[in-house]
CSV table of C-alpha atoms in Angstrom, one decimal:
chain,number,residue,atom,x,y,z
A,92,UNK,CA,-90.4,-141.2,94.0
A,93,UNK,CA,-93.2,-142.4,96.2
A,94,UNK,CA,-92.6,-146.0,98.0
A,95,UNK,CA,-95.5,-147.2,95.9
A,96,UNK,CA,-93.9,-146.2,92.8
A,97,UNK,CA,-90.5,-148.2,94.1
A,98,UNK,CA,-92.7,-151.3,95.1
A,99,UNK,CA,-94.2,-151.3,91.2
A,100,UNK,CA,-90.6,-150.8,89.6
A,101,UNK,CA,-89.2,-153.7,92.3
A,102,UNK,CA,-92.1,-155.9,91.5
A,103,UNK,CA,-92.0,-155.5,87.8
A,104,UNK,CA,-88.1,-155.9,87.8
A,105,UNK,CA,-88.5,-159.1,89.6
A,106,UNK,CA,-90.9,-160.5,87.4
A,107,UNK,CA,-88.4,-159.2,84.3
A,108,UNK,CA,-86.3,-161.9,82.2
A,109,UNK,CA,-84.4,-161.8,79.1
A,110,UNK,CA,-83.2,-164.4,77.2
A,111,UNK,CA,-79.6,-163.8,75.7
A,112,UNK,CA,-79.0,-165.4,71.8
A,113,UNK,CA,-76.1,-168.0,72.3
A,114,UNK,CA,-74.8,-166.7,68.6
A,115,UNK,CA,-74.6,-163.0,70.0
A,116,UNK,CA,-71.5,-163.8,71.6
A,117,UNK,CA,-69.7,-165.1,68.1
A,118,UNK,CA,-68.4,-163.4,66.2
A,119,UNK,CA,-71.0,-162.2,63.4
A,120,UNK,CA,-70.8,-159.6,59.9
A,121,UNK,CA,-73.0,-158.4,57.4
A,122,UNK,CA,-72.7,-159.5,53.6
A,123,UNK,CA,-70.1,-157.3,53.1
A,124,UNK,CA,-67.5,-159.0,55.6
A,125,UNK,CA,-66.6,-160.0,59.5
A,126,UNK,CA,-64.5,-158.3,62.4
A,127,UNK,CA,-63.0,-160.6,64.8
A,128,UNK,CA,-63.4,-159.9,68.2
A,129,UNK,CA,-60.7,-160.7,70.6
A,130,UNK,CA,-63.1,-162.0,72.9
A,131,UNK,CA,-65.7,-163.3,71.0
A,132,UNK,CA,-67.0,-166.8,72.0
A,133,UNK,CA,-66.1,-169.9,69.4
A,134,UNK,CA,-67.5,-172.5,71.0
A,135,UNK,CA,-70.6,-173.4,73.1
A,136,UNK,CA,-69.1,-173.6,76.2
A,137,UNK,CA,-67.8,-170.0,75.5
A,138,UNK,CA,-71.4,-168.9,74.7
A,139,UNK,CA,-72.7,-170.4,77.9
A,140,UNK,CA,-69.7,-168.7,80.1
A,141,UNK,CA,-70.4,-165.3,78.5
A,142,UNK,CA,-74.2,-165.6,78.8
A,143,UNK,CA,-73.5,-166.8,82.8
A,144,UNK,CA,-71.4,-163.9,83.3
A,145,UNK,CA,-73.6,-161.2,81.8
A,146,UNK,CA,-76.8,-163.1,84.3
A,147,UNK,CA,-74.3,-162.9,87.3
A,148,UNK,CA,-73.8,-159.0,86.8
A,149,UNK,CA,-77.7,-158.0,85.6
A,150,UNK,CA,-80.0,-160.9,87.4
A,151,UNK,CA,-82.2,-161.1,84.6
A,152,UNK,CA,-81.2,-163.2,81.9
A,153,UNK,CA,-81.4,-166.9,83.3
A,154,UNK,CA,-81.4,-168.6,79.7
A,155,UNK,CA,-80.2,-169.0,76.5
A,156,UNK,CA,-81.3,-169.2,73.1
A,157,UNK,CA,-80.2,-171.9,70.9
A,158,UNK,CA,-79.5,-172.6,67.4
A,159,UNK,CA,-79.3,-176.4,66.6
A,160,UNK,CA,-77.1,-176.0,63.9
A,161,UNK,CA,-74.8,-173.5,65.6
A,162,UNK,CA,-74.8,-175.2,68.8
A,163,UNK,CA,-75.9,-179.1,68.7
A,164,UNK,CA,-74.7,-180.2,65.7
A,165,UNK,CA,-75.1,-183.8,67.0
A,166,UNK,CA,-78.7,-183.6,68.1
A,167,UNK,CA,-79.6,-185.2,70.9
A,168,UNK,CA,-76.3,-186.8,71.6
A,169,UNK,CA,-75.3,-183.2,72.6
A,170,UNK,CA,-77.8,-182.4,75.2
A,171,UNK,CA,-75.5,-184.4,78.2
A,172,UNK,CA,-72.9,-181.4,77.1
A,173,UNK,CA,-75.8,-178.5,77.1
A,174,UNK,CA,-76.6,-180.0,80.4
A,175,UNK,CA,-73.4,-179.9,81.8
A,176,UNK,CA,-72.2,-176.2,80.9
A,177,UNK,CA,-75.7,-175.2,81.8
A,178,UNK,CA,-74.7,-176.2,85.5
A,179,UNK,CA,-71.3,-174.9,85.3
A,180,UNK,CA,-72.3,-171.2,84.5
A,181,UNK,CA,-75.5,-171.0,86.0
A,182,UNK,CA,-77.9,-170.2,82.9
A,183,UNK,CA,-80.4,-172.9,81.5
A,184,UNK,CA,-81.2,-173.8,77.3
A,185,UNK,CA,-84.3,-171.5,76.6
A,186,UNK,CA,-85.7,-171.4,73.1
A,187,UNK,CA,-84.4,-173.6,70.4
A,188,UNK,CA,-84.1,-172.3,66.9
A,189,UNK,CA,-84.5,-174.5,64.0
A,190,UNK,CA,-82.2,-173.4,61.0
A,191,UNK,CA,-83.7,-174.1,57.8
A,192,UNK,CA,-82.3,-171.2,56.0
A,193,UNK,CA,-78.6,-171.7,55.7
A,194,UNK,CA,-77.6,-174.8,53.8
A,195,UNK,CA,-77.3,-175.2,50.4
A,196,UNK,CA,-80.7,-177.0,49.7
A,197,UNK,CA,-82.7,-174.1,51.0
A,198,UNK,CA,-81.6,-171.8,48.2
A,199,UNK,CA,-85.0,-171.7,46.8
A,200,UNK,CA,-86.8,-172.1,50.5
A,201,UNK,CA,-87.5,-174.6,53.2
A,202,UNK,CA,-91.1,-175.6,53.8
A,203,UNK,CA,-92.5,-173.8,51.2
A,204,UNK,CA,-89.7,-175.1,49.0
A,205,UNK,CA,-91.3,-176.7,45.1
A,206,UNK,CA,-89.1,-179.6,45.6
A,207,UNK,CA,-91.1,-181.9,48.2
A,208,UNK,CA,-87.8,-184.1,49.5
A,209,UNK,CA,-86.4,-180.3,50.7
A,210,UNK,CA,-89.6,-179.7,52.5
A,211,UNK,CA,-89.7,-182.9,54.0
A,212,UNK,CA,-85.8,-182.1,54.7
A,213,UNK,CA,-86.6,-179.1,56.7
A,214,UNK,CA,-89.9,-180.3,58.5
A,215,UNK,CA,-87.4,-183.6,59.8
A,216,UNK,CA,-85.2,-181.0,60.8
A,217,UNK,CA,-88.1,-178.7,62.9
A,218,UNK,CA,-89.4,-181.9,64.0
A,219,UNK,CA,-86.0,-182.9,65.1
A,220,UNK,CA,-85.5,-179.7,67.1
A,221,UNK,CA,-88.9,-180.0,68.8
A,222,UNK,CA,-87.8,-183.4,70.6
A,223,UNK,CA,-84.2,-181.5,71.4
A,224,UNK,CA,-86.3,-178.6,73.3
A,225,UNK,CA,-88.0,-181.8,74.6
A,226,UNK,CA,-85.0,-183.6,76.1
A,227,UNK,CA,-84.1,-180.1,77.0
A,228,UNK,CA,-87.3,-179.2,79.3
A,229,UNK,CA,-87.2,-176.1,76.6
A,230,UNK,CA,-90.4,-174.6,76.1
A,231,UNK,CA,-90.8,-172.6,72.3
A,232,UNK,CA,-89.2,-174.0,69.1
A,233,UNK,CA,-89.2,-170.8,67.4
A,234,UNK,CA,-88.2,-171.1,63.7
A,235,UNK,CA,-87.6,-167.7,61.2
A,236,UNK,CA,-88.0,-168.9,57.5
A,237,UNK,CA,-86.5,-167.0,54.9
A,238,UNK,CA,-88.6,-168.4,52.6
A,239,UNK,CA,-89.6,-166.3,49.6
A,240,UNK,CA,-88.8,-165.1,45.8
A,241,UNK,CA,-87.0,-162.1,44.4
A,242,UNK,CA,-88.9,-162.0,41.1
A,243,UNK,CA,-92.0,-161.9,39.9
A,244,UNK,CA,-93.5,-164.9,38.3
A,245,UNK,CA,-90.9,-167.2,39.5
A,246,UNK,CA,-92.9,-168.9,42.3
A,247,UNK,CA,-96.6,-169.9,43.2
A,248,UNK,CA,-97.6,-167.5,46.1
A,249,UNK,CA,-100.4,-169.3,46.9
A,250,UNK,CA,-98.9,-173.0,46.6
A,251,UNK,CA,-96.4,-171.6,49.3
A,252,UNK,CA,-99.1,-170.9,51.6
A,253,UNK,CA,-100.6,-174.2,51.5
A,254,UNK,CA,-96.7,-176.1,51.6
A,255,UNK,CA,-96.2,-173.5,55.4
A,256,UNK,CA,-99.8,-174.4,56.5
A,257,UNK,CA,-99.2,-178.4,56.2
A,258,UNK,CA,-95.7,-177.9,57.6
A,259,UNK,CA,-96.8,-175.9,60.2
A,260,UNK,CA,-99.9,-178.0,60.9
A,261,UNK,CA,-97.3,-181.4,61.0
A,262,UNK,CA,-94.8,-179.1,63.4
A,263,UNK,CA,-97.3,-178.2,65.9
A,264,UNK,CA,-98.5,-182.1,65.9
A,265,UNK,CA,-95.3,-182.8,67.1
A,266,UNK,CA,-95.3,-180.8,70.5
A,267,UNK,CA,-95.6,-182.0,73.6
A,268,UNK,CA,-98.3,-180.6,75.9
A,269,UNK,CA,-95.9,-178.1,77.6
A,270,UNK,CA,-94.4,-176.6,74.1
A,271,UNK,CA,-94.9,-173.8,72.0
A,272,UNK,CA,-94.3,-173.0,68.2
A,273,UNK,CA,-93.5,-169.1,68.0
A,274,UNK,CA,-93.8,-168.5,64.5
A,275,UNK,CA,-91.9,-165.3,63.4
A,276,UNK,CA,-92.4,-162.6,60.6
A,277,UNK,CA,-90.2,-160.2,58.2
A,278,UNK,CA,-90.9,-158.6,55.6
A,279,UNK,CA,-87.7,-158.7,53.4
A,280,UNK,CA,-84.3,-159.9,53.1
A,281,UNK,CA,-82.8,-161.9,51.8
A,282,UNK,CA,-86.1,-162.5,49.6
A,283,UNK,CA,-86.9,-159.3,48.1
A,284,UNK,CA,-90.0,-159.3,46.1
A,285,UNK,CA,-92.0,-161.5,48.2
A,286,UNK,CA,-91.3,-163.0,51.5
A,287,UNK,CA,-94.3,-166.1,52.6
A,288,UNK,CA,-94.4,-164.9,56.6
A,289,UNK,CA,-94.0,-161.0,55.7
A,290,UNK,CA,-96.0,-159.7,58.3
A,291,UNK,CA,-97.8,-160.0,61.5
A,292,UNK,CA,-101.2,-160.8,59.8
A,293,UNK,CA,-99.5,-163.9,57.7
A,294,UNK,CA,-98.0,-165.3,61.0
A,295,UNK,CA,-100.9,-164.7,62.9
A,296,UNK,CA,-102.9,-166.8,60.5
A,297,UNK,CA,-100.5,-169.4,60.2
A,298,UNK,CA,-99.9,-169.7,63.9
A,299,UNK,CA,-103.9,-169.8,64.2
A,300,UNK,CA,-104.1,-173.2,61.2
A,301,UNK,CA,-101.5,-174.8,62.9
A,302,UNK,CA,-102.9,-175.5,66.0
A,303,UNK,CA,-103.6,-173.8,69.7
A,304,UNK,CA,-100.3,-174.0,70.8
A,305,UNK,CA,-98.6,-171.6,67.8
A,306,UNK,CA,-98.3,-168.3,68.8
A,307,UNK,CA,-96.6,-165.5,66.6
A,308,UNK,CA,-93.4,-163.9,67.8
A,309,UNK,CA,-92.5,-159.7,67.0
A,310,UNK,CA,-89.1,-159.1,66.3
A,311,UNK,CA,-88.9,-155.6,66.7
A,312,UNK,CA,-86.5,-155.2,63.6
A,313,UNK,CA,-88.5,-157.0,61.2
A,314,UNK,CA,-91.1,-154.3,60.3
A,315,UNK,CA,-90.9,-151.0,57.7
A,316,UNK,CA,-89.5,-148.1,58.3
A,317,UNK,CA,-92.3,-145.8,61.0
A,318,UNK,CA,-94.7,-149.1,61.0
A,319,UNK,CA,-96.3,-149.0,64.7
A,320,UNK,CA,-95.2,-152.2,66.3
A,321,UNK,CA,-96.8,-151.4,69.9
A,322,UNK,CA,-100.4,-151.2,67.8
A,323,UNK,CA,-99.1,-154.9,66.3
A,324,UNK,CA,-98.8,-155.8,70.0
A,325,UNK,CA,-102.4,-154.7,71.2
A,326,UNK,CA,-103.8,-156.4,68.2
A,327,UNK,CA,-102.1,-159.8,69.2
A,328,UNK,CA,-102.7,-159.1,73.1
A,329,UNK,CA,-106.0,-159.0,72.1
A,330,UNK,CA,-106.4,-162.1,70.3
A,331,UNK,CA,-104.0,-164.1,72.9
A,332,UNK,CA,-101.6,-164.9,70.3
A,333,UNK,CA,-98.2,-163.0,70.9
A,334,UNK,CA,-95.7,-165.3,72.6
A,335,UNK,CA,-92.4,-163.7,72.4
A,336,UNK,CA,-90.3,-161.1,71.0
A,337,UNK,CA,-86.7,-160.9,69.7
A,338,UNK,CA,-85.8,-157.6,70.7
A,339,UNK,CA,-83.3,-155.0,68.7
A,340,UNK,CA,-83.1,-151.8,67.4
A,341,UNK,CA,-83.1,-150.6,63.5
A,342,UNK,CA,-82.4,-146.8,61.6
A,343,UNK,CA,-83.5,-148.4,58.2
A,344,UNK,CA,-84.1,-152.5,58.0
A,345,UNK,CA,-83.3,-155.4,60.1
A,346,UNK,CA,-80.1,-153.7,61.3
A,347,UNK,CA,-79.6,-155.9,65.0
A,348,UNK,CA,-78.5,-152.6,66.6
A,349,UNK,CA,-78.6,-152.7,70.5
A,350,UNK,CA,-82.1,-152.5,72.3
A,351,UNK,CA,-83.0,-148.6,72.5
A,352,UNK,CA,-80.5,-147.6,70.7
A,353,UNK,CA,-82.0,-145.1,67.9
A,354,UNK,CA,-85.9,-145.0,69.4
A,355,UNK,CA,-86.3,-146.0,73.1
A,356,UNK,CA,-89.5,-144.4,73.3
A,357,UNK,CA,-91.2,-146.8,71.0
A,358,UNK,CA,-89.5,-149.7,73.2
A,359,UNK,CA,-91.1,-148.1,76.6
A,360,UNK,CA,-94.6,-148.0,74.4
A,361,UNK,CA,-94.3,-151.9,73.3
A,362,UNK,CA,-93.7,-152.5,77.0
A,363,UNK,CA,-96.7,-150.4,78.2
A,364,UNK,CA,-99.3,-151.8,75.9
A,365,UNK,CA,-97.9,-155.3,78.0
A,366,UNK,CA,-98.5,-153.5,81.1
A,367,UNK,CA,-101.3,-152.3,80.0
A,368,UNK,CA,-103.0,-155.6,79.3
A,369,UNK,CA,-101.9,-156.9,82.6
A,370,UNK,CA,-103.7,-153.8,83.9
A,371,UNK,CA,-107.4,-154.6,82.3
A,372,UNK,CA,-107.2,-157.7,82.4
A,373,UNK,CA,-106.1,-158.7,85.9
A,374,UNK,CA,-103.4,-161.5,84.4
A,375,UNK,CA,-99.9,-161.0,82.8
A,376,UNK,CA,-99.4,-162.0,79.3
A,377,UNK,CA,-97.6,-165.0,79.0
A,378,UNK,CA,-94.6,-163.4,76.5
A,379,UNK,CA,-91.0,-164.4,76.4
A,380,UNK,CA,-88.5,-161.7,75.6
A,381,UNK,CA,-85.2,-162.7,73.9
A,382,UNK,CA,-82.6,-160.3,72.2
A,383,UNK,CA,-81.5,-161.3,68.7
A,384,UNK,CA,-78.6,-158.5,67.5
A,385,UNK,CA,-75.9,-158.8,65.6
A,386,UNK,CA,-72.7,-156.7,67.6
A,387,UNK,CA,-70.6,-156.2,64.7
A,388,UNK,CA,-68.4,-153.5,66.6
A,389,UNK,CA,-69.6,-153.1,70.0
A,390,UNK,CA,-67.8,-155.8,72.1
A,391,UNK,CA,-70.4,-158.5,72.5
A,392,UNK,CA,-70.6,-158.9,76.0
A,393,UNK,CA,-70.5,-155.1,76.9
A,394,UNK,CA,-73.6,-154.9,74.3
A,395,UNK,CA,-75.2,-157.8,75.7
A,396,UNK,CA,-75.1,-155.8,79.3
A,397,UNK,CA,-76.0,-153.0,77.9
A,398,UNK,CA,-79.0,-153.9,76.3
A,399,UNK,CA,-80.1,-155.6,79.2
A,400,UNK,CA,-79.8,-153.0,81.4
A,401,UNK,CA,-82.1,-150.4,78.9
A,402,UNK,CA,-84.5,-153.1,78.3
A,403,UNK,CA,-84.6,-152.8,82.6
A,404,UNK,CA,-84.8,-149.4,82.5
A,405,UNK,CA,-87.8,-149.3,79.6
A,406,UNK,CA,-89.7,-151.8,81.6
A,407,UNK,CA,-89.4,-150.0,85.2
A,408,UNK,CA,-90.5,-146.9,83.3
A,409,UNK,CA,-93.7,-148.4,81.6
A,410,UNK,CA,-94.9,-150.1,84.9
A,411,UNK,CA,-95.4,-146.6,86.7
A,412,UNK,CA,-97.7,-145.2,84.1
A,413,UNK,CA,-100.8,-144.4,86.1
A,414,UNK,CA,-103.7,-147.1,84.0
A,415,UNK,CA,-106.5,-146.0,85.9
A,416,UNK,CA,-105.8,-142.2,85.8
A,417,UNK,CA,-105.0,-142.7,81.5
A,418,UNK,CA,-108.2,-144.8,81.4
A,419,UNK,CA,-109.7,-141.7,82.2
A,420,UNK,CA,-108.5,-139.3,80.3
A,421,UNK,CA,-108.6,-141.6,77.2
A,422,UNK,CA,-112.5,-142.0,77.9
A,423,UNK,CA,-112.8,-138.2,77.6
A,424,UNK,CA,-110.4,-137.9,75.2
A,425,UNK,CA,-108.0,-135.4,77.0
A,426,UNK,CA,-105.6,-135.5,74.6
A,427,UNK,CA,-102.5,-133.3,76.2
A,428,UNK,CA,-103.2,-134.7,79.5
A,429,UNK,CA,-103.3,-138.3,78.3
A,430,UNK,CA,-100.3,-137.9,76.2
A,431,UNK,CA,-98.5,-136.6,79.3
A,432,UNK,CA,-99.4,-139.1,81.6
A,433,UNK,CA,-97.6,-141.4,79.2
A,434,UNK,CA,-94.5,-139.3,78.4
A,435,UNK,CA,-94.4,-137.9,82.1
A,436,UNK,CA,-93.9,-142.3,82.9
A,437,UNK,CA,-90.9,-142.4,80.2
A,438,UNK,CA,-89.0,-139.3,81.3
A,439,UNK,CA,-89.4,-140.6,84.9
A,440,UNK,CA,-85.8,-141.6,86.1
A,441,UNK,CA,-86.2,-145.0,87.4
A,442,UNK,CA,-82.2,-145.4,87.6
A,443,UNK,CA,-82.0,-144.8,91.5
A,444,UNK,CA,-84.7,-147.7,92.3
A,445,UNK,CA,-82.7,-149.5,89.7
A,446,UNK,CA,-79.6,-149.3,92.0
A,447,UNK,CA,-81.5,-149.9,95.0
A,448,UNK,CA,-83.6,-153.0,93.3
A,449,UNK,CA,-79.7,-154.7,92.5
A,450,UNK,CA,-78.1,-153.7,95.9
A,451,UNK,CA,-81.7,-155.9,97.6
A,452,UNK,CA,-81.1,-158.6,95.3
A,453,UNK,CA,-76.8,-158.8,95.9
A,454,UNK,CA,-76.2,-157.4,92.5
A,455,UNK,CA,-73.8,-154.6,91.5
A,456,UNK,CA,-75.2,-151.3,91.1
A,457,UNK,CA,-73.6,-150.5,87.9
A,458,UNK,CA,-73.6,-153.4,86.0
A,459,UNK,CA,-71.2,-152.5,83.1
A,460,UNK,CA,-68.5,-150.8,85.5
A,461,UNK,CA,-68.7,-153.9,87.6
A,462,UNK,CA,-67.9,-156.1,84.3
A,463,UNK,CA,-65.4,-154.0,83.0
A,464,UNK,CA,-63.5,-153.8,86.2
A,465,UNK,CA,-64.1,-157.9,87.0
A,466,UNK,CA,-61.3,-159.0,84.4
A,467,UNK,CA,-63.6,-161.7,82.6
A,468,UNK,CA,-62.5,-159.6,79.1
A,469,UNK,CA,-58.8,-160.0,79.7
A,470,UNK,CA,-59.0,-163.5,80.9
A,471,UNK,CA,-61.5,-164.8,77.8
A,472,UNK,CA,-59.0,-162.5,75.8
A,473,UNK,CA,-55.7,-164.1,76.5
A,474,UNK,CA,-52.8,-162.4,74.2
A,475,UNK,CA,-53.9,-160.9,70.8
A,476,UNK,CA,-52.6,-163.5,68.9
A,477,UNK,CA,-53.9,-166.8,70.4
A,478,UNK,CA,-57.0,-164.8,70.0
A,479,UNK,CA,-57.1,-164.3,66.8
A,480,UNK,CA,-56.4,-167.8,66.1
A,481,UNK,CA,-59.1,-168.9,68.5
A,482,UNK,CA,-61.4,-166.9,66.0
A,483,UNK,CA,-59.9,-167.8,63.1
A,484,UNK,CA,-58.9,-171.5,63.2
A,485,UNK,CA,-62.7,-172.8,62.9
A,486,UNK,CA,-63.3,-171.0,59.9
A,487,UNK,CA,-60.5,-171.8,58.4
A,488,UNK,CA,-61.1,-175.5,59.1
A,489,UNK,CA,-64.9,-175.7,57.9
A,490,UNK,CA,-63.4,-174.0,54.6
A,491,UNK,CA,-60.4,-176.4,54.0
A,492,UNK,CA,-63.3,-179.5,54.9
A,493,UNK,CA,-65.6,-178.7,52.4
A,494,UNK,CA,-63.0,-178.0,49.6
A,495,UNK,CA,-60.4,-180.3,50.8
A,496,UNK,CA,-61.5,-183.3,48.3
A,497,UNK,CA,-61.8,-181.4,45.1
A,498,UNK,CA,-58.5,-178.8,46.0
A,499,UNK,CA,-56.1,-180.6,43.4
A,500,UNK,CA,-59.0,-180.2,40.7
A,501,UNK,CA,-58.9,-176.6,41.5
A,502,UNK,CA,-55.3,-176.2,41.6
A,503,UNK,CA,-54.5,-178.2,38.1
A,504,UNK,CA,-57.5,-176.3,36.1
A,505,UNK,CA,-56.0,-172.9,37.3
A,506,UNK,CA,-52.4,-174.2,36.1
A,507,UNK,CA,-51.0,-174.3,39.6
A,508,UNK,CA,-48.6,-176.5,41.2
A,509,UNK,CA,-51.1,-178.3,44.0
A,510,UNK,CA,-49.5,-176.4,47.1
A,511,UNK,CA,-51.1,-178.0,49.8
A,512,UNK,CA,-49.0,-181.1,50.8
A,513,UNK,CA,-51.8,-182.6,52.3
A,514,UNK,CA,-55.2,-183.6,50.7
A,515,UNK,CA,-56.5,-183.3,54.2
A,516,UNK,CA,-58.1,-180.3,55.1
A,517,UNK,CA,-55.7,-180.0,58.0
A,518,UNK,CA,-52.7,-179.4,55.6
A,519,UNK,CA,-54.8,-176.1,54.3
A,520,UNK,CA,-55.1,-174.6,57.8
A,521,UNK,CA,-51.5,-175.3,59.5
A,522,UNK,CA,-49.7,-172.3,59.0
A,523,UNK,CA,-52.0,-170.9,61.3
């Protein structure tokens, strides 16, 4: 490789950060159950350790994504604590994730929701999260509404559309100057016949209503089978409105598989239409890239690396593809040659500068071997059974708090002795 090659890959690698999800690190299932994970964070300061430790051994992943629910359940009186682990593991708060799909309420949507005390419920709620990120110095608030209706008839499309745009418009009123609103798409699940931010296009014009500072956000899961996601990309560089992705790979639907995974190739093209642009137009696209994935069996922070080390590897390849000599043979449509020059970038092995890239910056060379062979695991592992109960014991205790008050009920209409000695919710959990 030529030393002007190495300068591009070293220059693009510098300028390279990934946000890590803080719930990554938990333990996480699909609908049809959950594996524990011996080593799998349960608390935020376990989030924030695992996140610091997978920054220490790539040097790209400075922050962390955060779910207010998940992670300040308090609000703002837990910011001093955010504070504080952020200075003990080295990685800051990044983006700040409203949840206004989860609870109870929400069974029938959030802002687009026909009852208007639940919309006003979840606005609060974004609003709310918007002065966190603010107390935080975080810049996007960057909601995903699952918002929709599995059967026709049952809802007003287009009253939904007006109930986002005024909840949107209210949302983006409440930024500072220095925030942005990342308003993200999908086209199913867990709404099934129609979802009310399906696709780019609705997001786009939502983000555009709400005001100059809403941008849309591409998760790279949420689109159909074979769509083009690096043409969605162009479309929004375009029109200046992409402002972050949540990176993650799929086979079928939103399956949160690790980055590169099944189609690499159409990560390295997302990344060169971003080089591209920069390229053209003489100025780097302000985008923030995040990974959102769901490591049911991989170990979580072994994933994490991993996916930060392809997502590397993708982005070194895309910066060498030669723009001016592609311009070129684009203008007079040279089809093979043009194709090349792309493909020729992607099969490129950029691993050596890699290496050399980590050794100039004090980093291991081999990220995952470093890890593996550092002893965090064992030590965030302890013996098998204190970490089960580590995993365990919390959701144990939210069950045994919420049905705690009505257990007797349960037990005497069931013809049970109550077997609980407690009506605390503590008595339901000590034989742990």
């Amino acid at each position: 490789m030529t030393e002007k090659l190495e300068a591009l890959i070293h220059r693009a690698l510098d300028d390279f950060h990934i946000e890590l999800p803080s719930w990554g690190f938990a333990n996480t299932g699909t609908r049809f159950g959950k594996f524990i994970q011996l080593a799998a964070a349960v608390s935020l300061e376990d989030k924030f350790s695992d996140a610091g430790q997978v920054h220490a051994f790539t040097g790209a992943c400075p922050t962390v994504a955060l779910n207010v629910q998940w992670d300040l359940p308090n609000g703002l009186k837990d910011i001093a604590e955010v504070e504080r682990l952020a200075s003990k593991y080295g990685v800051q708060p990044g983006s700040i994730n409203p949840n206004v799909f989860q609870d109870q309420e929400y069974k029938y949507g959030s802002v687009a929701n026909p009852d208007p005390a639940i919309r006003k419920r979840a606005l609060d709620h974004i609003l709310d999260c918007i002065t966190i990120a603010d107390a935080l110095d975080c810049r996007d608030i960057s909601p995903w509404f699952a918002d929709g209706s599995n059967y026709p008839g049952t809802q007003s499309i287009r009253s939904r559309i007006k109930w986002f745009e005024e909840a949107l418009k209210k949302a983006h009123a409440g930024l500072s100057s220095k925030q942005r609103l990342l308003i993200e798409y999908k086209p199913f699940e867990p709404a099934f016949y129609h979802t009310d931010i399906a696709d780019w296009g609705m997001a786009f014009l939502l983000a555009r209503t709400a005001g100059p500072r809403a941008y849309v956000l591409v998760d790279t899961g949420h689109h159909y089978q074979t769509q083009n996601i690096e043409q969605i990309v162009a479309w929004l560089l375009h029109h200046r409105m992409i402002g972050g992705f949540h990176f993650n790979d799929r086979r079928y639907a939103d399956d949160d598989l690790t980055l590169g995974s099944i189609d690499p190739y159409q990560i390295f093209r997302i990344f060169h239409e971003i080089h591209n642009y920069a390229w053209e137009t003489g100025k780097s696209a302000d985008v923030t890239y995040m990974v959102d994935q769901s490591h049911n069996l991989k170990g979580k922070m072994e994933a994490m690396i991993q996916t930060v080390c392809t997502a590397q590897e993708l982005y070194a390849k895309a910066a060498i593809v030669d723009h001016a000599r592609l311009a070129s043979l684009q203008q007079s449509c040279s089809l093979v040659e043009a194709e090349e020059c792309l493909r020729g970038a992607f099969w490129y092995d950029v691993r050596p500068v890699l290496r050399e890239w980590r050794r100039s910056h004090g980093l291991p060379e081999d990220p995952m071997r470093e890890f593996r062979e550092s002893g965090y695991l064992e030590d965030v592992s302890d013996d098998d059974a204190l970490a089960i109960v580590r995993a365990v014991r919390p959701l144990m205790q939210r069950s045994a708090e919420r049905w705690a008050p009505t257990k007797a009920n349960v037990f005497k209409r069931a013809g049970l002795p109550c077997l609980p000695s407690s009506q605390s919710a503590q008595g339901w959990i000590e034989p742990i």
